[in-house]
Short mmCIF file of C-alpha atoms and ligand atoms in Angstrom, two decimals:
data_model
loop_
_atom_site.label_atom_id
_atom_site.label_comp_id
_atom_site.label_asym_id
_atom_site.label_seq_id
_atom_site.Cartn_x
_atom_site.Cartn_y
_atom_site.Cartn_z
CA MET A 14 103.83 87.25 118.16
CA GLY A 15 107.49 87.26 117.07
CA THR A 16 109.66 89.83 118.12
CA VAL A 17 112.27 91.62 116.31
CA GLY A 18 114.92 90.88 118.46
CA GLY A 19 113.84 87.45 118.00
CA SER A 20 114.08 87.78 114.19
CA ILE A 21 117.33 89.16 114.34
CA CYS A 22 119.08 86.44 116.74
CA HIS A 23 117.18 84.11 114.70
CA ALA A 24 119.38 85.42 111.70
CA ASP A 25 117.67 83.95 108.85
CA PRO A 26 119.45 84.86 105.65
CA ALA A 27 116.07 86.21 104.20
CA GLY A 28 114.64 87.54 107.57
CA ASP A 29 113.60 91.59 106.79
CA TRP A 30 114.95 92.99 110.11
CA GLY A 31 118.82 92.20 109.76
CA ALA A 32 118.93 94.07 106.35
CA VAL A 33 116.89 97.09 108.03
CA MET A 34 119.34 97.06 111.29
CA LEU A 35 122.32 96.97 108.87
CA ALA A 36 120.86 100.05 107.10
CA VAL A 37 120.06 102.03 109.92
CA GLY A 38 123.20 101.38 111.77
CA ALA A 39 121.74 99.60 114.94
CA GLU A 40 123.59 98.58 117.53
CA PHE A 41 122.60 95.67 119.78
CA VAL A 42 122.92 95.45 123.47
CA LEU A 43 123.58 91.84 124.80
CA LYS A 44 123.64 90.60 128.38
CA SER A 45 124.91 87.72 129.98
CA ALA A 46 125.42 86.96 133.60
CA GLY A 47 129.01 88.09 133.26
CA GLY A 48 127.93 91.71 132.18
CA GLU A 49 126.69 93.55 128.91
CA ARG A 50 128.34 94.40 125.96
CA VAL A 51 127.22 96.47 122.43
CA LEU A 52 127.62 94.75 119.14
CA PRO A 53 127.14 96.97 115.91
CA ALA A 54 124.68 95.42 113.26
CA ALA A 55 127.44 95.43 111.00
CA GLY A 56 129.57 91.95 111.45
CA PHE A 57 126.61 90.78 113.74
CA PHE A 58 125.03 88.62 111.24
CA GLN A 59 128.22 85.64 110.11
CA GLY A 60 126.24 83.07 108.23
CA PRO A 61 123.05 81.06 107.96
CA PHE A 62 121.43 81.46 111.51
CA THR A 63 124.57 82.36 112.76
CA THR A 64 125.57 85.72 114.60
CA GLY A 65 127.97 87.35 117.01
CA LEU A 66 125.64 86.36 120.30
CA GLN A 67 127.55 83.98 122.71
CA SER A 68 125.70 80.96 123.53
CA ASN A 69 124.97 82.43 127.22
CA GLU A 70 123.98 85.85 126.05
CA VAL A 71 120.26 87.54 125.52
CA MET A 72 119.85 90.62 123.18
CA THR A 73 117.90 93.30 125.66
CA GLU A 74 117.94 96.42 123.57
CA ILE A 75 118.43 97.72 119.77
CA ARG A 76 119.60 101.15 119.62
CA ILE A 77 119.09 102.92 116.30
CA PRO A 78 120.72 106.34 116.14
CA VAL A 79 119.09 109.73 115.37
CA GLY A 80 120.91 111.60 112.81
CA THR A 81 120.98 115.15 112.88
CA GLY A 82 120.49 116.22 109.42
CA LYS A 83 117.37 115.33 107.40
CA SER A 84 116.85 111.58 106.72
CA GLY A 85 115.13 109.20 104.77
CA GLY A 86 114.28 105.73 104.10
CA THR A 87 112.49 102.80 102.65
CA TYR A 88 112.64 98.92 102.30
CA LEU A 89 111.77 97.42 99.03
CA LYS A 90 110.87 93.60 98.70
CA LEU A 91 110.18 91.20 96.45
CA GLU A 92 107.69 87.99 97.48
CA ARG A 93 106.26 85.45 95.64
CA LYS A 94 103.15 86.02 97.57
CA VAL A 95 102.36 88.54 100.49
CA GLY A 96 103.46 87.19 103.60
CA ASP A 97 106.12 85.09 102.13
CA PHE A 98 110.05 85.60 102.97
CA ALA A 99 111.89 87.52 100.70
CA SER A 100 113.12 86.32 97.29
CA VAL A 101 115.21 89.57 97.60
CA ALA A 102 115.13 92.89 99.53
CA ALA A 103 116.80 96.04 100.13
CA ALA A 104 116.98 98.33 103.18
CA VAL A 105 118.20 101.95 102.47
CA HIS A 106 118.55 104.89 104.54
CA MET A 107 120.08 108.17 103.97
CA SER A 108 120.76 111.62 105.82
CA SER A 109 121.68 114.94 103.95
CA GLY A 110 122.80 118.12 104.46
CA ARG A 111 123.61 121.05 102.00
CA GLY A 112 122.35 119.28 99.12
CA ARG A 113 125.34 116.47 99.86
CA VAL A 114 124.60 112.61 101.47
CA ALA A 115 125.90 113.11 104.90
CA SER A 116 125.61 109.08 105.51
CA ALA A 117 124.14 106.06 103.79
CA GLY A 118 123.14 102.82 105.03
CA ILE A 119 122.33 99.91 102.79
CA GLY A 120 121.13 96.32 103.71
CA LEU A 121 120.20 93.55 101.27
CA CYS A 122 118.21 90.60 102.52
CA ALA A 123 118.13 87.10 100.74
CA VAL A 124 121.06 87.53 98.24
CA GLY A 125 123.41 85.72 100.63
CA ALA A 126 124.61 83.29 103.79
CA HIS A 127 123.69 86.39 105.92
CA SER A 128 122.28 90.04 105.88
CA ILE A 129 124.50 91.82 103.90
CA LYS A 130 125.49 95.59 104.42
CA ALA A 131 126.78 96.94 100.79
CA THR A 132 129.90 99.19 102.35
CA ALA A 133 131.06 100.25 98.79
CA ALA A 134 127.65 101.42 97.64
CA GLU A 135 127.26 103.54 101.02
CA ALA A 136 130.75 104.77 100.37
CA ALA A 137 130.06 106.06 96.96
CA LEU A 138 127.45 107.95 98.36
CA VAL A 139 128.80 110.06 101.33
CA GLY A 140 129.97 113.46 100.46
CA GLN A 141 128.08 113.24 96.61
CA GLU A 142 125.11 115.20 95.54
CA PRO A 143 122.46 112.59 95.04
CA THR A 144 122.26 112.68 91.45
CA ASP A 145 120.72 109.93 89.09
CA ASP A 146 124.31 108.79 88.09
CA VAL A 147 125.56 108.64 91.29
CA ILE A 148 122.77 106.89 92.41
CA ALA A 149 122.78 104.62 89.81
CA ALA A 150 126.66 103.88 89.92
CA ALA A 151 126.06 103.12 93.81
CA ALA A 152 123.16 100.95 93.27
CA ARG A 153 125.53 98.87 90.84
CA LEU A 154 127.92 98.33 93.77
CA ALA A 155 124.95 97.34 95.55
CA GLY A 156 124.16 94.85 93.13
CA GLU A 157 127.79 93.18 93.22
CA ALA A 158 127.72 93.17 96.77
CA ALA A 159 125.01 90.27 96.50
CA ARG A 160 126.36 86.89 96.78
CA THR A 161 123.67 84.92 96.03
CA GLU A 162 122.93 81.65 94.17
CA SER A 163 120.40 80.29 91.63
CA GLY A 164 117.45 78.78 93.17
CA HIS A 165 113.49 78.39 93.50
CA SER A 166 113.64 82.22 93.93
CA GLY A 167 115.45 83.01 90.47
CA SER A 168 118.56 83.19 89.06
CA ALA A 169 121.80 84.29 90.77
CA GLU A 170 121.91 86.66 88.07
CA TYR A 171 118.43 87.88 88.30
CA LYS A 172 118.52 88.50 92.15
CA ARG A 173 121.68 90.52 91.82
CA ASP A 174 119.51 92.63 89.25
CA VAL A 175 116.56 92.85 91.74
CA ALA A 176 118.92 94.05 94.28
CA ARG A 177 120.64 96.77 92.18
CA VAL A 178 116.89 98.04 91.07
CA PHE A 179 115.76 98.17 94.52
CA VAL A 180 118.69 99.99 95.84
CA GLN A 181 118.28 102.44 93.07
CA ARG A 182 114.62 102.64 93.66
CA GLY A 183 115.07 102.86 97.42
CA LEU A 184 117.76 105.60 97.05
CA HIS A 185 115.75 107.67 95.00
CA THR A 186 112.76 107.42 97.63
CA ALA A 187 115.14 108.23 100.48
CA VAL A 188 116.30 111.15 98.72
CA LYS A 189 112.97 112.63 98.24
CA ARG A 190 112.01 112.00 101.97
CA ALA A 191 114.78 113.53 103.27
CA GLN A 192 113.77 116.52 101.16
CA GLY A 193 110.67 116.42 103.15
CA ALA A 194 108.67 115.36 100.00
CA ALA A 195 106.25 112.82 99.72
CA ALA A 196 107.42 109.83 97.96
C1 FAD B 1160 104.61 81.46 108.36
C2 FAD B 1160 106.09 82.15 108.67
C3 FAD B 1160 106.26 83.40 107.69
C4 FAD B 1160 107.40 84.25 107.97
N1 FAD B 1160 107.51 85.21 106.96
C5 FAD B 1160 108.37 86.07 107.53
C6 FAD B 1160 108.78 87.14 106.66
O1 FAD B 1160 108.34 87.29 105.53
N2 FAD B 1160 110.26 88.14 107.07
C7 FAD B 1160 110.86 87.55 108.11
O2 FAD B 1160 111.69 88.48 108.36
N3 FAD B 1160 110.64 86.49 108.94
C8 FAD B 1160 109.64 85.75 108.40
N4 FAD B 1160 109.15 84.61 109.33
C9 FAD B 1160 110.02 84.52 110.55
C10 FAD B 1160 109.59 85.24 111.93
O3 FAD B 1160 109.81 86.70 111.69
C11 FAD B 1160 110.59 84.83 113.03
O4 FAD B 1160 110.43 83.47 113.33
C12 FAD B 1160 110.26 85.39 114.30
O5 FAD B 1160 110.51 86.95 114.14
C13 FAD B 1160 111.22 85.32 115.23
O6 FAD B 1160 110.95 86.00 116.56
P1 FAD B 1160 110.50 85.25 117.67
O7 FAD B 1160 110.52 86.39 118.83
O8 FAD B 1160 109.62 84.30 117.74
O9 FAD B 1160 111.81 84.46 117.69
P2 FAD B 1160 111.90 82.95 118.49
O10 FAD B 1160 111.45 82.14 117.48
O11 FAD B 1160 111.57 82.73 119.99
O12 FAD B 1160 113.44 82.68 118.62
C14 FAD B 1160 114.22 82.81 117.34
C15 FAD B 1160 115.99 82.27 117.79
O13 FAD B 1160 116.35 83.41 118.47
C16 FAD B 1160 116.71 83.38 119.99
N5 FAD B 1160 116.24 84.15 120.49
C17 FAD B 1160 115.10 85.21 120.44
N6 FAD B 1160 115.09 86.08 121.25
C18 FAD B 1160 116.30 86.48 121.41
C19 FAD B 1160 116.78 87.20 122.35
N7 FAD B 1160 116.19 88.57 122.63
N8 FAD B 1160 118.07 87.30 122.71
C20 FAD B 1160 118.97 85.93 122.03
N9 FAD B 1160 118.34 85.06 121.34
C21 FAD B 1160 116.99 85.39 121.23
C22 FAD B 1160 115.79 82.05 120.13
O14 FAD B 1160 116.73 81.47 120.94
C23 FAD B 1160 115.86 81.38 118.80
O15 FAD B 1160 117.06 80.30 118.80
C24 FAD B 1160 108.26 83.94 108.94
C25 FAD B 1160 107.65 82.67 110.35
C26 FAD B 1160 106.67 82.45 109.66
C27 FAD B 1160 106.08 80.92 110.68
#
Protein backbone atom coordinates (compact mmCIF):
# COMPACT_ATOMS: atom_id res chain seq x y z
CA MET A 1 0.00 0.00 0.00
CA GLY A 2 2.92 2.35 -0.69
CA THR A 3 2.18 5.84 -1.98
CA VAL A 4 3.86 7.82 -4.73
CA GLY A 5 4.48 10.69 -2.29
CA GLY A 6 5.97 8.28 0.25
CA SER A 7 8.36 6.89 -2.33
CA ILE A 8 9.44 10.40 -3.39
CA CYS A 9 9.93 11.58 0.21
CA HIS A 10 11.83 8.39 1.05
CA ALA A 11 14.22 9.33 -1.81
CA ASP A 12 15.89 5.99 -2.31
CA PRO A 13 18.48 6.54 -5.06
CA ALA A 14 17.04 3.41 -6.70
CA GLY A 15 13.40 4.47 -6.26
CA ASP A 16 11.52 4.63 -9.55
CA TRP A 17 9.37 7.70 -8.99
CA GLY A 18 12.18 10.22 -8.51
CA ALA A 19 13.50 9.81 -12.04
CA VAL A 20 9.97 9.99 -13.46
CA MET A 21 9.22 13.22 -11.59
CA LEU A 22 12.45 14.78 -12.86
CA ALA A 23 11.60 13.79 -16.43
CA VAL A 24 8.08 15.23 -16.39
CA GLY A 25 9.11 18.42 -14.57
CA ALA A 26 6.92 17.84 -11.54
CA GLU A 27 6.47 20.22 -8.63
CA PHE A 28 5.86 19.18 -5.04
CA VAL A 29 3.52 21.00 -2.65
CA LEU A 30 4.92 20.91 0.90
CA LYS A 31 2.80 21.96 3.86
CA SER A 32 3.65 22.71 7.48
CA ALA A 33 1.88 24.51 10.32
CA GLY A 34 3.64 27.62 9.06
CA GLY A 35 2.25 27.50 5.53
CA GLU A 36 2.83 26.02 2.13
CA ARG A 37 5.62 26.11 -0.43
CA VAL A 38 6.15 24.54 -3.83
CA LEU A 39 9.47 22.95 -4.79
CA PRO A 40 10.40 21.74 -8.26
CA ALA A 41 11.50 18.10 -8.52
CA ALA A 42 14.81 19.42 -9.91
CA GLY A 43 16.85 20.07 -6.78
CA PHE A 44 14.50 18.21 -4.46
CA PHE A 45 16.65 15.06 -4.37
CA GLN A 46 19.86 15.94 -2.53
CA GLY A 47 21.44 12.66 -1.50
CA PRO A 48 20.63 9.12 -0.42
CA PHE A 49 17.31 9.34 1.46
CA THR A 50 17.79 13.11 1.66
CA THR A 51 15.47 15.73 0.13
CA GLY A 52 14.53 19.39 0.35
CA LEU A 53 11.73 18.52 2.82
CA GLN A 54 11.98 20.20 6.21
CA SER A 55 11.28 18.00 9.24
CA ASN A 56 7.96 19.79 9.92
CA GLU A 57 6.66 19.46 6.34
CA VAL A 58 4.37 16.97 4.62
CA MET A 59 4.05 16.53 0.88
CA THR A 60 0.38 17.02 0.05
CA GLU A 61 0.34 17.34 -3.72
CA ILE A 62 2.34 16.43 -6.80
CA ARG A 63 1.82 18.70 -9.81
CA ILE A 64 2.71 17.46 -13.28
CA PRO A 65 2.49 20.07 -16.04
CA VAL A 66 0.36 19.26 -19.05
CA GLY A 67 2.17 20.49 -22.14
CA THR A 68 0.46 22.20 -25.03
CA GLY A 69 2.11 20.25 -27.89
CA LYS A 70 2.26 16.58 -28.68
CA SER A 71 4.16 14.63 -26.07
CA GLY A 72 5.37 11.16 -25.28
CA GLY A 73 7.53 9.35 -22.82
CA THR A 74 8.56 6.06 -21.33
CA TYR A 75 10.36 4.43 -18.39
CA LEU A 76 12.95 1.72 -18.96
CA LYS A 77 14.16 -0.33 -16.01
CA LEU A 78 16.82 -3.00 -15.68
CA GLU A 79 16.09 -5.25 -12.70
CA ARG A 80 17.54 -8.58 -11.70
CA LYS A 81 14.04 -10.04 -11.37
CA VAL A 82 10.53 -8.64 -11.54
CA GLY A 83 9.73 -6.50 -8.49
CA ASP A 84 13.34 -5.69 -7.66
CA PHE A 85 14.70 -2.23 -7.23
CA ALA A 86 16.34 -0.93 -10.41
CA SER A 87 19.93 -1.79 -11.24
CA VAL A 88 19.61 1.14 -13.65
CA ALA A 89 16.54 2.92 -15.00
CA ALA A 90 15.76 5.95 -17.12
CA ALA A 91 12.64 8.08 -17.49
CA VAL A 92 12.26 10.09 -20.68
CA HIS A 93 9.61 12.62 -21.65
CA MET A 94 9.47 15.02 -24.57
CA SER A 95 7.08 17.28 -26.41
CA SER A 96 7.38 18.31 -30.02
CA GLY A 97 6.14 20.97 -32.38
CA ARG A 98 6.85 21.59 -36.09
CA GLY A 99 9.13 18.56 -36.22
CA ARG A 100 11.42 19.78 -33.46
CA VAL A 101 11.81 18.98 -29.79
CA ALA A 102 9.96 21.65 -27.79
CA SER A 103 10.85 20.28 -24.36
CA ALA A 104 12.77 17.31 -23.04
CA GLY A 105 13.02 15.71 -19.62
CA ILE A 106 15.41 12.91 -18.66
CA GLY A 107 15.65 11.36 -15.18
CA LEU A 108 18.13 8.66 -14.21
CA CYS A 109 17.61 6.13 -11.44
CA ALA A 110 20.14 4.09 -9.43
CA VAL A 111 23.23 5.65 -11.00
CA GLY A 112 24.16 8.09 -8.27
CA ALA A 113 23.55 9.20 -4.72
CA HIS A 114 20.08 10.40 -5.74
CA SER A 115 17.78 10.56 -8.75
CA ILE A 116 19.60 12.55 -11.43
CA LYS A 117 18.24 15.05 -13.95
CA ALA A 118 20.35 14.81 -17.09
CA THR A 119 20.23 18.53 -17.87
CA ALA A 120 22.98 18.63 -20.52
CA ALA A 121 21.25 15.85 -22.45
CA GLU A 122 17.92 17.68 -22.20
CA ALA A 123 19.48 20.91 -23.47
CA ALA A 124 21.06 19.07 -26.40
CA LEU A 125 17.58 18.05 -27.61
CA VAL A 126 15.54 21.23 -27.28
CA GLY A 127 15.05 23.02 -30.60
CA GLN A 128 16.55 20.16 -32.58
CA GLU A 129 15.01 17.73 -35.03
CA PRO A 130 15.01 14.39 -33.17
CA THR A 131 17.24 12.61 -35.68
CA ASP A 132 19.17 9.44 -34.84
CA ASP A 133 22.38 11.48 -34.47
CA VAL A 134 20.81 14.09 -32.16
CA ILE A 135 19.28 11.36 -30.01
CA ALA A 136 22.55 9.40 -29.85
CA ALA A 137 24.48 12.53 -28.81
CA ALA A 138 21.93 13.37 -26.10
CA ALA A 139 22.04 9.78 -24.83
CA ARG A 140 25.84 9.98 -24.57
CA LEU A 141 25.50 13.12 -22.43
CA ALA A 142 22.94 11.33 -20.25
CA GLY A 143 25.37 8.43 -19.75
CA GLU A 144 28.04 10.93 -18.70
CA ALA A 145 25.63 12.40 -16.13
CA ALA A 146 25.54 9.07 -14.29
CA ARG A 147 27.56 9.28 -11.07
CA THR A 148 27.64 5.64 -10.20
CA GLU A 149 30.05 3.23 -8.57
CA SER A 150 30.70 -0.45 -9.18
CA GLY A 151 28.62 -2.74 -6.99
CA HIS A 152 26.56 -5.92 -6.85
CA SER A 153 24.42 -4.75 -9.78
CA GLY A 154 27.35 -4.18 -12.13
CA SER A 155 30.44 -2.12 -12.80
CA ALA A 156 30.21 1.66 -13.00
CA GLU A 157 31.11 1.52 -16.70
CA TYR A 158 28.36 -1.03 -17.40
CA LYS A 159 25.71 0.96 -15.55
CA ARG A 160 26.67 4.21 -17.28
CA ASP A 161 26.34 2.44 -20.61
CA VAL A 162 22.95 0.96 -19.68
CA ALA A 163 21.82 4.49 -18.81
CA ARG A 164 23.02 5.72 -22.21
CA VAL A 165 21.29 2.89 -24.08
CA PHE A 166 18.04 3.30 -22.13
CA VAL A 167 17.94 7.03 -22.81
CA GLN A 168 18.60 6.40 -26.50
CA ARG A 169 15.84 3.78 -26.72
CA GLY A 170 13.53 5.85 -24.55
CA LEU A 171 13.94 8.93 -26.73
CA HIS A 172 13.09 6.96 -29.88
CA THR A 173 9.96 5.66 -28.17
CA ALA A 174 9.06 9.13 -26.87
CA VAL A 175 9.40 10.61 -30.37
CA LYS A 176 7.11 7.93 -31.83
CA ARG A 177 4.55 8.46 -29.08
CA ALA A 178 4.68 12.23 -29.50
CA GLN A 179 3.94 11.65 -33.18
CA GLY A 180 0.96 9.51 -32.22
CA ALA A 181 2.49 6.26 -33.47
CA ALA A 182 2.29 2.98 -31.58
CA ALA A 183 5.66 2.36 -29.90
C1 LIG B 1 9.93 -5.65 -1.19
C2 LIG B 1 9.97 -4.22 -1.64
C3 LIG B 1 10.27 -3.96 -2.97
C4 LIG B 1 10.33 -2.65 -3.41
N1 LIG B 1 10.61 -2.39 -4.71
C5 LIG B 1 10.66 -1.13 -5.14
C6 LIG B 1 10.92 -0.84 -6.50
O1 LIG B 1 11.13 -1.70 -7.34
N2 LIG B 1 10.94 0.46 -6.88
C7 LIG B 1 10.70 1.48 -6.00
O2 LIG B 1 10.72 2.63 -6.41
N3 LIG B 1 10.45 1.23 -4.71
C8 LIG B 1 10.41 -0.05 -4.28
N4 LIG B 1 10.15 -0.29 -2.96
C9 LIG B 1 9.99 0.85 -2.05
C10 LIG B 1 8.57 1.29 -1.95
O3 LIG B 1 8.13 1.79 -3.20
C11 LIG B 1 8.56 2.44 -0.98
O4 LIG B 1 8.95 1.93 0.24
C12 LIG B 1 7.19 3.01 -0.85
O5 LIG B 1 6.78 3.58 -2.07
C13 LIG B 1 7.18 4.07 0.15
O6 LIG B 1 5.88 4.62 0.19
P1 LIG B 1 5.04 4.67 1.55
O7 LIG B 1 3.81 5.45 1.23
O8 LIG B 1 4.89 3.29 2.11
O9 LIG B 1 6.01 5.54 2.44
P2 LIG B 1 6.43 5.27 3.92
O10 LIG B 1 7.29 4.05 4.01
O11 LIG B 1 5.24 5.40 4.79
O12 LIG B 1 7.36 6.57 4.13
C14 LIG B 1 8.66 6.65 3.59
C15 LIG B 1 9.33 7.88 4.18
O13 LIG B 1 8.77 9.05 3.61
C16 LIG B 1 8.10 9.81 4.62
N5 LIG B 1 6.83 10.22 4.01
C17 LIG B 1 5.86 9.39 3.51
N6 LIG B 1 4.87 10.12 2.98
C18 LIG B 1 5.20 11.42 3.15
C19 LIG B 1 4.58 12.65 2.78
N7 LIG B 1 3.40 12.71 2.15
N8 LIG B 1 5.22 13.82 3.12
C20 LIG B 1 6.39 13.78 3.77
N9 LIG B 1 7.05 12.65 4.12
C21 LIG B 1 6.45 11.48 3.81
C22 LIG B 1 7.94 8.93 5.84
O14 LIG B 1 7.96 9.67 7.03
C23 LIG B 1 9.16 8.03 5.71
O15 LIG B 1 10.31 8.69 6.19
C24 LIG B 1 10.08 -1.59 -2.51
C25 LIG B 1 9.78 -1.87 -1.18
C26 LIG B 1 9.72 -3.16 -0.74
C27 LIG B 1 9.39 -3.42 0.69
